[in-house]
């Protein structure tokens, strides 16, 4: 009986200990451990669209402001448009091809090349992408947003440029 209680207590302890450090399956490689998408979104006061989204990926921390949020997902165009409008984005800036051939990735890229590679973000030089600025959450977090409008569903890429509520 005592052995069963000890084994049971160890199982509960190990499960609760592991659950706080488990890696969220949506986290990009190299993301801080123990972070869930929900806790990071809460830190940035950001809500994902309520429509059906897919291929969600993120990197960020709810504890360390210097670990800015990077996020991507796919959704239908109408859903993406509503999401952008909700956070203050009205019009697309001039569409562009990214990354530009021969561009200096540190100066001319919309996102840092090493971030794009780490997150598995693939950009096709033959496609036009829609850049959005002015995306702001209620706590003042600012994001730059790039949308790949090709296909039935659009792919949204986001990175925080300022963490609000600090």
Tab-separated table of N, CA and C in Angstrom:
chain	number	residue	atom	x	y	z
A	1	UNK	N	0.822	-1.195	0.000
A	1	UNK	CA	0.000	0.000	0.000
A	1	UNK	C	0.868	1.263	0.000
A	2	UNK	N	1.876	1.309	0.881
A	2	UNK	CA	2.760	2.471	0.952
A	2	UNK	C	3.531	2.627	-0.355
A	3	UNK	N	3.956	1.487	-0.943
A	3	UNK	CA	4.682	1.534	-2.212
A	3	UNK	C	3.800	2.113	-3.304
A	4	UNK	N	2.545	1.727	-3.326
A	4	UNK	CA	1.607	2.227	-4.334
A	4	UNK	C	1.420	3.736	-4.201
A	5	UNK	N	1.355	4.220	-2.961
A	5	UNK	CA	1.203	5.660	-2.748
A	5	UNK	C	2.435	6.420	-3.214
A	6	UNK	N	3.616	5.896	-2.953
A	6	UNK	CA	4.855	6.549	-3.376
A	6	UNK	C	4.933	6.588	-4.894
A	7	UNK	N	4.632	5.450	-5.538
A	7	UNK	CA	4.653	5.390	-6.997
A	7	UNK	C	3.636	6.359	-7.570
A	8	UNK	N	2.448	6.390	-6.983
A	8	UNK	CA	1.406	7.299	-7.450
A	8	UNK	C	1.846	8.757	-7.296
A	9	UNK	N	2.449	9.101	-6.166
A	9	UNK	CA	2.907	10.463	-5.930
A	9	UNK	C	4.019	10.841	-6.917
A	10	UNK	N	4.933	9.898	-7.184
A	10	UNK	CA	5.996	10.166	-8.147
A	10	UNK	C	5.435	10.401	-9.545
A	11	UNK	N	4.430	9.638	-9.921
A	11	UNK	CA	3.811	9.810	-11.238
A	11	UNK	C	3.168	11.184	-11.356
A	12	UNK	N	2.435	11.593	-10.329
A	12	UNK	CA	1.786	12.898	-10.347
A	12	UNK	C	2.842	13.989	-10.397
A	13	UNK	N	3.919	13.845	-9.576
A	13	UNK	CA	4.981	14.838	-9.559
A	13	UNK	C	5.665	14.939	-10.921
A	14	UNK	N	5.980	13.796	-11.491
A	14	UNK	CA	6.683	13.827	-12.776
A	14	UNK	C	5.798	14.373	-13.883
A	15	UNK	N	4.519	14.064	-13.852
A	15	UNK	CA	3.617	14.591	-14.881
A	15	UNK	C	3.466	16.096	-14.758
A	16	UNK	N	3.300	16.586	-13.522
A	16	UNK	CA	3.121	18.031	-13.370
A	16	UNK	C	4.422	18.766	-13.649
A	17	UNK	N	5.555	18.165	-13.274
A	17	UNK	CA	6.841	18.794	-13.541
A	17	UNK	C	7.128	18.861	-15.023
A	18	UNK	N	6.818	17.802	-15.731
A	18	UNK	CA	7.100	17.759	-17.160
A	18	UNK	C	6.168	18.669	-17.937
A	19	UNK	N	4.938	18.766	-17.504
A	19	UNK	CA	3.976	19.531	-18.287
A	19	UNK	C	4.353	21.006	-18.385
A	20	UNK	N	4.994	21.546	-17.329
A	20	UNK	CA	5.356	22.956	-17.390
A	20	UNK	C	6.565	23.188	-18.298
A	21	UNK	N	7.370	22.153	-18.538
A	21	UNK	CA	8.546	22.301	-19.372
A	21	UNK	C	8.380	21.672	-20.751
A	22	UNK	N	7.236	21.039	-20.991
A	22	UNK	CA	7.023	20.444	-22.304
A	22	UNK	C	7.031	21.526	-23.364
A	23	UNK	N	7.479	21.141	-24.508
A	23	UNK	CA	7.559	22.063	-25.630
A	23	UNK	C	6.221	22.075	-26.364
A	24	UNK	N	5.690	23.261	-26.577
A	24	UNK	CA	4.469	23.416	-27.363
A	24	UNK	C	4.807	22.971	-28.787
A	25	UNK	N	4.022	22.065	-29.333
A	25	UNK	CA	4.322	21.522	-30.669
A	25	UNK	C	4.298	22.580	-31.759
A	26	UNK	N	3.708	23.737	-31.484
A	26	UNK	CA	3.663	24.830	-32.462
A	26	UNK	C	4.882	25.733	-32.386
A	27	UNK	N	5.745	25.531	-31.378
A	27	UNK	CA	6.920	26.380	-31.192
A	27	UNK	C	7.982	26.076	-32.245
A	28	UNK	N	8.606	27.128	-32.748
A	28	UNK	CA	9.698	26.975	-33.708
A	28	UNK	C	10.936	26.427	-33.002
A	29	UNK	N	11.823	25.792	-33.762
A	29	UNK	CA	13.085	25.325	-33.173
A	29	UNK	C	13.841	26.486	-32.520
A	30	UNK	N	14.415	26.215	-31.361
A	30	UNK	CA	15.180	27.229	-30.645
A	30	UNK	C	14.342	28.148	-29.776
A	31	UNK	N	13.026	27.935	-29.743
A	31	UNK	CA	12.160	28.757	-28.897
A	31	UNK	C	12.376	28.380	-27.433
A	32	UNK	N	12.145	29.316	-26.512
A	32	UNK	CA	12.294	28.992	-25.089
A	32	UNK	C	11.364	27.854	-24.682
A	33	UNK	N	11.864	26.941	-23.861
A	33	UNK	CA	11.021	25.837	-23.410
A	33	UNK	C	10.031	26.336	-22.367
A	34	UNK	N	8.989	25.573	-22.175
A	34	UNK	CA	7.996	25.903	-21.167
A	34	UNK	C	7.052	27.024	-21.557
A	35	UNK	N	7.053	27.438	-22.807
A	35	UNK	CA	6.182	28.516	-23.262
A	35	UNK	C	5.059	27.937	-24.122
A	36	UNK	N	3.846	28.307	-23.819
A	36	UNK	CA	2.727	27.904	-24.671
A	36	UNK	C	2.357	29.083	-25.561
A	37	UNK	N	1.785	28.770	-26.704
A	37	UNK	CA	1.337	29.827	-27.601
A	37	UNK	C	0.361	30.747	-26.879
A	38	UNK	N	-0.534	30.170	-26.115
A	38	UNK	CA	-1.559	30.969	-25.428
A	38	UNK	C	-0.938	31.968	-24.450
A	39	UNK	N	0.083	31.546	-23.684
A	39	UNK	CA	0.700	32.462	-22.719
A	39	UNK	C	1.470	33.575	-23.428
A	40	UNK	N	2.112	33.251	-24.537
A	40	UNK	CA	2.856	34.263	-25.277
A	40	UNK	C	1.891	35.258	-25.926
A	41	UNK	N	0.813	34.756	-26.515
A	41	UNK	CA	-0.182	35.653	-27.109
A	41	UNK	C	-0.761	36.594	-26.058
A	42	UNK	N	-1.007	36.061	-24.866
A	42	UNK	CA	-1.554	36.886	-23.779
A	42	UNK	C	-0.580	38.007	-23.424
A	43	UNK	N	0.721	37.711	-23.377
A	43	UNK	CA	1.744	38.711	-23.050
A	43	UNK	C	1.722	39.865	-24.048
A	44	UNK	N	1.449	39.549	-25.315
A	44	UNK	CA	1.423	40.567	-26.357
A	44	UNK	C	0.016	41.117	-26.599
A	45	UNK	N	-0.956	40.627	-25.825
A	45	UNK	CA	-2.356	41.045	-25.936
A	45	UNK	C	-2.878	40.827	-27.357
A	46	UNK	N	-2.586	39.644	-27.886
A	46	UNK	CA	-2.938	39.287	-29.255
A	46	UNK	C	-3.833	38.059	-29.250
A	47	UNK	N	-4.877	38.094	-30.052
A	47	UNK	CA	-5.760	36.945	-30.225
A	47	UNK	C	-5.709	36.503	-31.676
A	48	UNK	N	-5.528	35.201	-31.867
A	48	UNK	CA	-5.562	34.664	-33.221
A	48	UNK	C	-6.973	34.773	-33.774
A	49	UNK	N	-7.123	34.761	-35.081
A	49	UNK	CA	-8.467	34.819	-35.663
A	49	UNK	C	-9.323	33.657	-35.173
A	50	UNK	N	-10.617	33.893	-35.100
A	50	UNK	CA	-11.533	32.856	-34.617
A	50	UNK	C	-11.937	31.882	-35.721
A	51	UNK	N	-11.546	32.165	-36.949
A	51	UNK	CA	-11.850	31.253	-38.047
A	51	UNK	C	-10.893	30.055	-37.999
A	52	UNK	N	-11.091	29.137	-38.907
A	52	UNK	CA	-10.217	27.977	-38.966
A	52	UNK	C	-8.848	28.382	-39.513
A	53	UNK	N	-7.813	28.217	-38.680
A	53	UNK	CA	-6.455	28.520	-39.107
A	53	UNK	C	-5.637	27.238	-39.059
A	54	UNK	N	-4.530	27.234	-39.793
A	54	UNK	CA	-3.690	26.043	-39.828
A	54	UNK	C	-2.222	26.459	-39.905
A	55	UNK	N	-1.354	25.481	-39.716
A	55	UNK	CA	0.098	25.675	-39.794
A	55	UNK	C	0.584	26.800	-38.883
A	56	UNK	N	0.083	26.835	-37.653
A	56	UNK	CA	0.497	27.862	-36.697
A	56	UNK	C	1.889	27.533	-36.172
A	57	UNK	N	2.755	28.532	-36.178
A	57	UNK	CA	4.088	28.404	-35.604
A	57	UNK	C	4.440	29.685	-34.882
A	58	UNK	N	5.238	29.564	-33.796
A	58	UNK	CA	5.601	30.767	-33.054
A	58	UNK	C	6.949	30.603	-32.361
A	59	UNK	N	7.537	31.717	-32.028
A	59	UNK	CA	8.708	31.808	-31.157
A	59	UNK	C	8.485	33.037	-30.296
A	60	UNK	N	8.728	32.903	-29.024
A	60	UNK	CA	8.545	34.034	-28.130
A	60	UNK	C	8.455	33.577	-26.700
A	61	UNK	N	8.360	34.538	-25.800
A	61	UNK	CA	8.302	34.250	-24.378
A	61	UNK	C	7.292	35.167	-23.712
A	62	UNK	N	6.588	34.621	-22.754
A	62	UNK	CA	5.663	35.444	-21.976
A	62	UNK	C	6.385	36.100	-20.804
A	63	UNK	N	7.642	35.704	-20.560
A	63	UNK	CA	8.392	36.206	-19.404
A	63	UNK	C	9.458	37.229	-19.748
A	64	UNK	N	10.032	37.150	-20.946
A	64	UNK	CA	11.168	37.983	-21.293
A	64	UNK	C	10.838	38.867	-22.493
A	65	UNK	N	10.664	40.169	-22.275
A	65	UNK	CA	10.296	41.065	-23.380
A	65	UNK	C	11.290	41.062	-24.535
A	66	UNK	N	12.571	40.779	-24.239
A	66	UNK	CA	13.550	40.787	-25.322
A	66	UNK	C	13.339	39.626	-26.286
A	67	UNK	N	12.564	38.643	-25.883
A	67	UNK	CA	12.244	37.511	-26.764
A	67	UNK	C	10.937	37.858	-27.471
A	68	UNK	N	11.033	38.670	-28.499
A	68	UNK	CA	9.847	39.164	-29.212
A	68	UNK	C	9.107	38.023	-29.891
A	69	UNK	N	7.855	38.216	-30.109
A	69	UNK	CA	7.013	37.203	-30.722
A	69	UNK	C	7.164	37.194	-32.239
A	70	UNK	N	7.410	36.009	-32.769
A	70	UNK	CA	7.348	35.752	-34.211
A	70	UNK	C	6.267	34.709	-34.393
A	71	UNK	N	5.418	34.886	-35.393
A	71	UNK	CA	4.239	34.050	-35.541
A	71	UNK	C	3.893	33.893	-37.007
A	72	UNK	N	3.405	32.726	-37.369
A	72	UNK	CA	2.874	32.535	-38.722
A	72	UNK	C	1.676	31.587	-38.649
A	73	UNK	N	0.784	31.743	-39.624
A	73	UNK	CA	-0.372	30.852	-39.751
A	73	UNK	C	-0.976	31.029	-41.129
A	74	UNK	N	-1.846	30.092	-41.502
A	74	UNK	CA	-2.574	30.149	-42.775
A	74	UNK	C	-4.058	30.245	-42.468
A	75	UNK	N	-4.763	31.051	-43.276
A	75	UNK	CA	-6.206	31.227	-43.093
A	75	UNK	C	-6.820	31.757	-44.381
A	76	UNK	N	-8.138	31.624	-44.530
A	76	UNK	CA	-8.813	32.196	-45.704
A	76	UNK	C	-8.653	33.725	-45.733
A	77	UNK	N	-8.671	34.291	-46.938
A	77	UNK	CA	-8.459	35.723	-47.137
A	77	UNK	C	-9.385	36.587	-46.282
A	78	UNK	N	-10.671	36.291	-46.267
A	78	UNK	CA	-11.615	37.090	-45.488
A	78	UNK	C	-11.273	37.101	-44.004
A	79	UNK	N	-10.811	35.984	-43.520
A	79	UNK	CA	-10.402	35.864	-42.120
A	79	UNK	C	-9.158	36.718	-41.856
A	80	UNK	N	-8.181	36.636	-42.745
A	80	UNK	CA	-6.956	37.432	-42.607
A	80	UNK	C	-7.300	38.918	-42.651
A	81	UNK	N	-8.155	39.323	-43.590
A	81	UNK	CA	-8.551	40.731	-43.691
A	81	UNK	C	-9.203	41.219	-42.398
A	82	UNK	N	-10.095	40.417	-41.824
A	82	UNK	CA	-10.757	40.787	-40.564
A	82	UNK	C	-9.755	40.891	-39.419
A	83	UNK	N	-8.823	39.967	-39.380
A	83	UNK	CA	-7.774	39.952	-38.356
A	83	UNK	C	-6.942	41.231	-38.435
A	84	UNK	N	-6.513	41.591	-39.622
A	84	UNK	CA	-5.712	42.803	-39.788
A	84	UNK	C	-6.507	44.051	-39.413
A	85	UNK	N	-7.744	44.112	-39.845
A	85	UNK	CA	-8.597	45.271	-39.547
A	85	UNK	C	-8.824	45.414	-38.042
A	86	UNK	N	-8.997	44.290	-37.361
A	86	UNK	CA	-9.217	44.296	-35.907
A	86	UNK	C	-8.073	44.998	-35.179
A	87	UNK	N	-6.861	44.865	-35.704
A	87	UNK	CA	-5.686	45.447	-35.061
A	87	UNK	C	-5.203	46.722	-35.748
A	88	UNK	N	-6.098	47.394	-36.448
A	88	UNK	CA	-5.820	48.732	-36.943
A	88	UNK	C	-5.187	48.841	-38.312
A	89	UNK	N	-5.020	47.732	-39.007
A	89	UNK	CA	-4.427	47.772	-40.336
A	89	UNK	C	-5.554	47.882	-41.350
A	90	UNK	N	-5.504	48.891	-42.171
A	90	UNK	CA	-6.566	49.099	-43.151
A	90	UNK	C	-6.106	48.717	-44.551
A	91	UNK	N	-5.015	49.290	-45.015
A	91	UNK	CA	-4.570	49.080	-46.392
A	91	UNK	C	-3.198	48.432	-46.436
A	92	UNK	N	-2.998	47.659	-47.483
A	92	UNK	CA	-1.696	47.065	-47.731
A	92	UNK	C	-0.763	48.153	-48.257
A	93	UNK	N	0.517	48.050	-47.847
A	93	UNK	CA	1.509	48.912	-48.460
A	93	UNK	C	1.773	48.345	-49.848
A	94	UNK	N	2.643	48.974	-50.595
A	94	UNK	CA	2.953	48.519	-51.949
A	94	UNK	C	3.480	47.077	-51.906
A	95	UNK	N	2.804	46.137	-52.599
A	95	UNK	CA	3.292	44.758	-52.627
A	95	UNK	C	4.710	44.696	-53.197
A	96	UNK	N	5.474	43.736	-52.740
A	96	UNK	CA	6.842	43.610	-53.220
A	96	UNK	C	7.269	42.149	-53.241
A	97	UNK	N	8.372	41.895	-53.914
A	97	UNK	CA	8.965	40.569	-53.969
A	97	UNK	C	10.049	40.529	-52.903
A	98	UNK	N	10.030	39.502	-52.062
A	98	UNK	CA	11.005	39.418	-50.980
A	98	UNK	C	11.515	38.009	-50.854
A	99	UNK	N	12.767	37.795	-50.603
A	99	UNK	CA	13.787	38.831	-50.550
A	99	UNK	C	14.214	39.242	-51.947
A	100	UNK	N	14.619	40.459	-52.092
A	100	UNK	CA	15.046	40.966	-53.397
A	100	UNK	C	16.364	40.318	-53.796
A	101	UNK	N	16.473	39.992	-55.059
A	101	UNK	CA	17.725	39.400	-55.546
A	101	UNK	C	18.861	40.379	-55.313
A	102	UNK	N	19.945	39.909	-54.721
A	102	UNK	CA	21.119	40.737	-54.473
A	102	UNK	C	20.976	41.690	-53.299
A	103	UNK	N	19.880	41.604	-52.560
A	103	UNK	CA	19.669	42.510	-51.433
A	103	UNK	C	20.585	42.138	-50.269
A	104	UNK	N	20.941	43.134	-49.475
A	104	UNK	CA	21.680	42.906	-48.239
A	104	UNK	C	20.654	42.430	-47.210
A	105	UNK	N	20.715	41.156	-46.774
A	105	UNK	CA	19.669	40.621	-45.898
A	105	UNK	C	19.562	41.342	-44.560
A	106	UNK	N	20.606	41.985	-44.105
A	106	UNK	CA	20.538	42.716	-42.840
A	106	UNK	C	19.856	44.073	-43.005
A	107	UNK	N	19.898	44.627	-44.201
A	107	UNK	CA	19.365	45.974	-44.412
A	107	UNK	C	18.072	45.976	-45.214
A	108	UNK	N	17.976	45.097	-46.202
A	108	UNK	CA	16.885	45.183	-47.165
A	108	UNK	C	15.777	44.144	-46.978
A	109	UNK	N	15.914	43.265	-46.012
A	109	UNK	CA	14.907	42.219	-45.836
A	109	UNK	C	13.813	42.683	-44.892
A	110	UNK	N	12.646	42.186	-45.117
A	110	UNK	CA	11.521	42.518	-44.251
A	110	UNK	C	11.713	41.888	-42.873
A	111	UNK	N	12.176	40.628	-42.862
A	111	UNK	CA	12.535	39.924	-41.643
A	111	UNK	C	13.996	39.524	-41.763
A	112	UNK	N	14.673	39.336	-40.642
A	112	UNK	CA	16.054	38.868	-40.695
A	112	UNK	C	16.109	37.497	-41.347
A	113	UNK	N	17.042	37.328	-42.237
A	113	UNK	CA	17.180	36.073	-42.975
A	113	UNK	C	17.367	34.879	-42.043
A	114	UNK	N	18.165	35.050	-40.971
A	114	UNK	CA	18.375	33.927	-40.052
A	114	UNK	C	17.101	33.552	-39.303
A	115	UNK	N	16.249	34.531	-39.014
A	115	UNK	CA	14.953	34.226	-38.400
A	115	UNK	C	14.090	33.432	-39.370
A	116	UNK	N	14.008	33.900	-40.606
A	116	UNK	CA	13.195	33.215	-41.615
A	116	UNK	C	13.658	31.768	-41.775
A	117	UNK	N	14.962	31.554	-41.810
A	117	UNK	CA	15.485	30.188	-41.946
A	117	UNK	C	15.164	29.357	-40.719
A	118	UNK	N	15.362	29.915	-39.528
A	118	UNK	CA	15.101	29.189	-38.276
A	118	UNK	C	13.638	28.770	-38.161
A	119	UNK	N	12.745	29.635	-38.607
A	119	UNK	CA	11.317	29.361	-38.493
A	119	UNK	C	10.777	28.542	-39.657
A	120	UNK	N	11.605	28.328	-40.675
A	120	UNK	CA	11.145	27.583	-41.847
A	120	UNK	C	10.282	28.416	-42.773
A	121	UNK	N	10.398	29.745	-42.661
A	121	UNK	CA	9.634	30.623	-43.532
A	121	UNK	C	10.305	30.632	-44.892
A	122	UNK	N	9.580	30.207	-45.904
A	122	UNK	CA	10.108	30.145	-47.270
A	122	UNK	C	9.485	31.267	-48.090
A	123	UNK	N	10.333	32.067	-48.704
A	123	UNK	CA	9.862	33.162	-49.538
A	123	UNK	C	10.341	32.938	-50.956
A	124	UNK	N	9.430	33.051	-51.878
A	124	UNK	CA	9.683	32.795	-53.291
A	124	UNK	C	9.899	34.128	-54.003
A	125	UNK	N	11.041	34.279	-54.626
A	125	UNK	CA	11.365	35.546	-55.303
A	125	UNK	C	10.453	35.831	-56.497
A	126	UNK	N	9.703	34.833	-56.928
A	126	UNK	CA	8.813	35.062	-58.067
A	126	UNK	C	7.419	35.516	-57.624
A	127	UNK	N	7.170	35.589	-56.315
A	127	UNK	CA	5.857	35.981	-55.796
A	127	UNK	C	5.878	37.378	-55.208
A	128	UNK	N	4.707	37.988	-55.226
A	128	UNK	CA	4.525	39.276	-54.569
A	128	UNK	C	3.932	39.033	-53.182
A	129	UNK	N	4.442	39.762	-52.198
A	129	UNK	CA	3.960	39.681	-50.820
A	129	UNK	C	3.383	41.027	-50.428
A	130	UNK	N	2.400	41.000	-49.542
A	130	UNK	CA	1.755	42.234	-49.093
A	130	UNK	C	2.272	42.596	-47.704
A	131	UNK	N	3.003	43.709	-47.587
A	131	UNK	CA	3.494	44.150	-46.275
A	131	UNK	C	2.472	45.052	-45.581
A	132	UNK	N	2.359	44.888	-44.282
A	132	UNK	CA	1.457	45.723	-43.486
A	132	UNK	C	2.222	46.268	-42.293
A	133	UNK	N	2.042	47.528	-42.023
A	133	UNK	CA	2.566	48.146	-40.805
A	133	UNK	C	1.388	48.797	-40.103
A	134	UNK	N	1.587	49.184	-38.878
A	134	UNK	CA	0.501	49.805	-38.131
A	134	UNK	C	-0.321	48.798	-37.355
A	135	UNK	N	0.117	47.549	-37.325
A	135	UNK	CA	-0.582	46.510	-36.580
A	135	UNK	C	-0.247	46.706	-35.105
A	136	UNK	N	-1.273	47.008	-34.293
A	136	UNK	CA	-1.052	47.293	-32.875
A	136	UNK	C	-2.107	46.603	-32.026
A	137	UNK	N	-1.648	45.924	-30.964
A	137	UNK	CA	-2.565	45.249	-30.047
A	137	UNK	C	-3.008	46.239	-28.961
A	138	UNK	N	-4.050	45.922	-28.194
A	138	UNK	CA	-4.542	46.855	-27.171
A	138	UNK	C	-3.504	47.279	-26.126
A	139	UNK	N	-2.493	46.430	-25.841
A	139	UNK	CA	-1.493	46.845	-24.851
A	139	UNK	C	-0.346	47.637	-25.480
A	140	UNK	N	-0.445	47.943	-26.772
A	140	UNK	CA	0.551	48.758	-27.450
A	140	UNK	C	1.649	47.980	-28.149
A	141	UNK	N	1.571	46.661	-28.156
A	141	UNK	CA	2.566	45.879	-28.898
A	141	UNK	C	2.401	46.157	-30.384
A	142	UNK	N	3.526	46.363	-31.063
A	142	UNK	CA	3.518	46.670	-32.497
A	142	UNK	C	4.131	45.505	-33.272
A	143	UNK	N	3.577	45.235	-34.445
A	143	UNK	CA	4.045	44.144	-35.285
A	143	UNK	C	4.208	44.616	-36.713
A	144	UNK	N	5.182	44.032	-37.395
A	144	UNK	CA	5.199	44.134	-38.848
A	144	UNK	C	4.646	42.819	-39.357
A	145	UNK	N	3.880	42.916	-40.435
A	145	UNK	CA	3.144	41.764	-40.952
A	145	UNK	C	3.402	41.653	-42.446
A	146	UNK	N	3.627	40.434	-42.890
A	146	UNK	CA	3.803	40.152	-44.306
A	146	UNK	C	2.842	39.027	-44.660
A	147	UNK	N	2.064	39.218	-45.719
A	147	UNK	CA	1.069	38.227	-46.117
A	147	UNK	C	1.397	37.711	-47.515
A	148	UNK	N	1.411	36.393	-47.620
A	148	UNK	CA	1.544	35.735	-48.923
A	148	UNK	C	0.118	35.464	-49.398
A	149	UNK	N	-0.372	36.246	-50.379
A	149	UNK	CA	-1.762	36.120	-50.800
A	149	UNK	C	-2.015	35.016	-51.818
A	150	UNK	N	-0.970	34.269	-52.182
A	150	UNK	CA	-1.162	33.227	-53.203
A	150	UNK	C	-1.837	32.000	-52.590
A	151	UNK	N	-2.609	31.338	-53.375
A	151	UNK	CA	-3.298	30.136	-52.925
A	151	UNK	C	-4.677	30.414	-52.384
A	152	UNK	N	-5.377	29.348	-52.054
A	152	UNK	CA	-6.732	29.457	-51.521
A	152	UNK	C	-6.708	30.104	-50.137
A	153	UNK	N	-5.683	29.767	-49.357
A	153	UNK	CA	-5.506	30.377	-48.044
A	153	UNK	C	-4.250	31.238	-48.076
A	154	UNK	N	-4.292	32.337	-47.316
A	154	UNK	CA	-3.144	33.230	-47.236
A	154	UNK	C	-2.258	32.817	-46.065
A	155	UNK	N	-0.968	33.058	-46.201
A	155	UNK	CA	-0.037	32.810	-45.106
A	155	UNK	C	0.352	34.151	-44.506
A	156	UNK	N	0.218	34.254	-43.190
A	156	UNK	CA	0.526	35.470	-42.450
A	156	UNK	C	1.821	35.229	-41.677
A	157	UNK	N	2.778	36.156	-41.835
A	157	UNK	CA	4.029	36.142	-41.088
A	157	UNK	C	4.069	37.413	-40.269
A	158	UNK	N	4.379	37.300	-38.964
A	158	UNK	CA	4.370	38.469	-38.077
A	158	UNK	C	5.581	38.452	-37.163
A	159	UNK	N	6.083	39.642	-36.867
A	159	UNK	CA	7.104	39.797	-35.844
A	159	UNK	C	6.831	41.069	-35.060
A	160	UNK	N	6.958	40.956	-33.740
A	160	UNK	CA	6.788	42.130	-32.879
A	160	UNK	C	7.981	43.048	-33.065
A	161	UNK	N	7.705	44.340	-33.170
A	161	UNK	CA	8.776	45.335	-33.228
A	161	UNK	C	8.827	46.125	-31.923
A	162	UNK	N	7.768	46.010	-31.106
A	162	UNK	CA	7.711	46.659	-29.802
A	162	UNK	C	6.780	45.861	-28.928
A	163	UNK	N	7.193	45.603	-27.693
A	163	UNK	CA	6.372	44.868	-26.731
A	163	UNK	C	5.660	45.887	-25.855
A	164	UNK	N	4.352	45.920	-25.933
A	164	UNK	CA	3.581	46.864	-25.131
A	164	UNK	C	3.353	46.372	-23.717
A	165	UNK	N	2.820	47.239	-22.903
A	165	UNK	CA	2.469	46.884	-21.532
A	165	UNK	C	3.657	46.670	-20.624
A	166	UNK	N	4.852	47.069	-21.056
A	166	UNK	CA	6.061	46.847	-20.243
A	166	UNK	C	6.206	47.906	-19.194
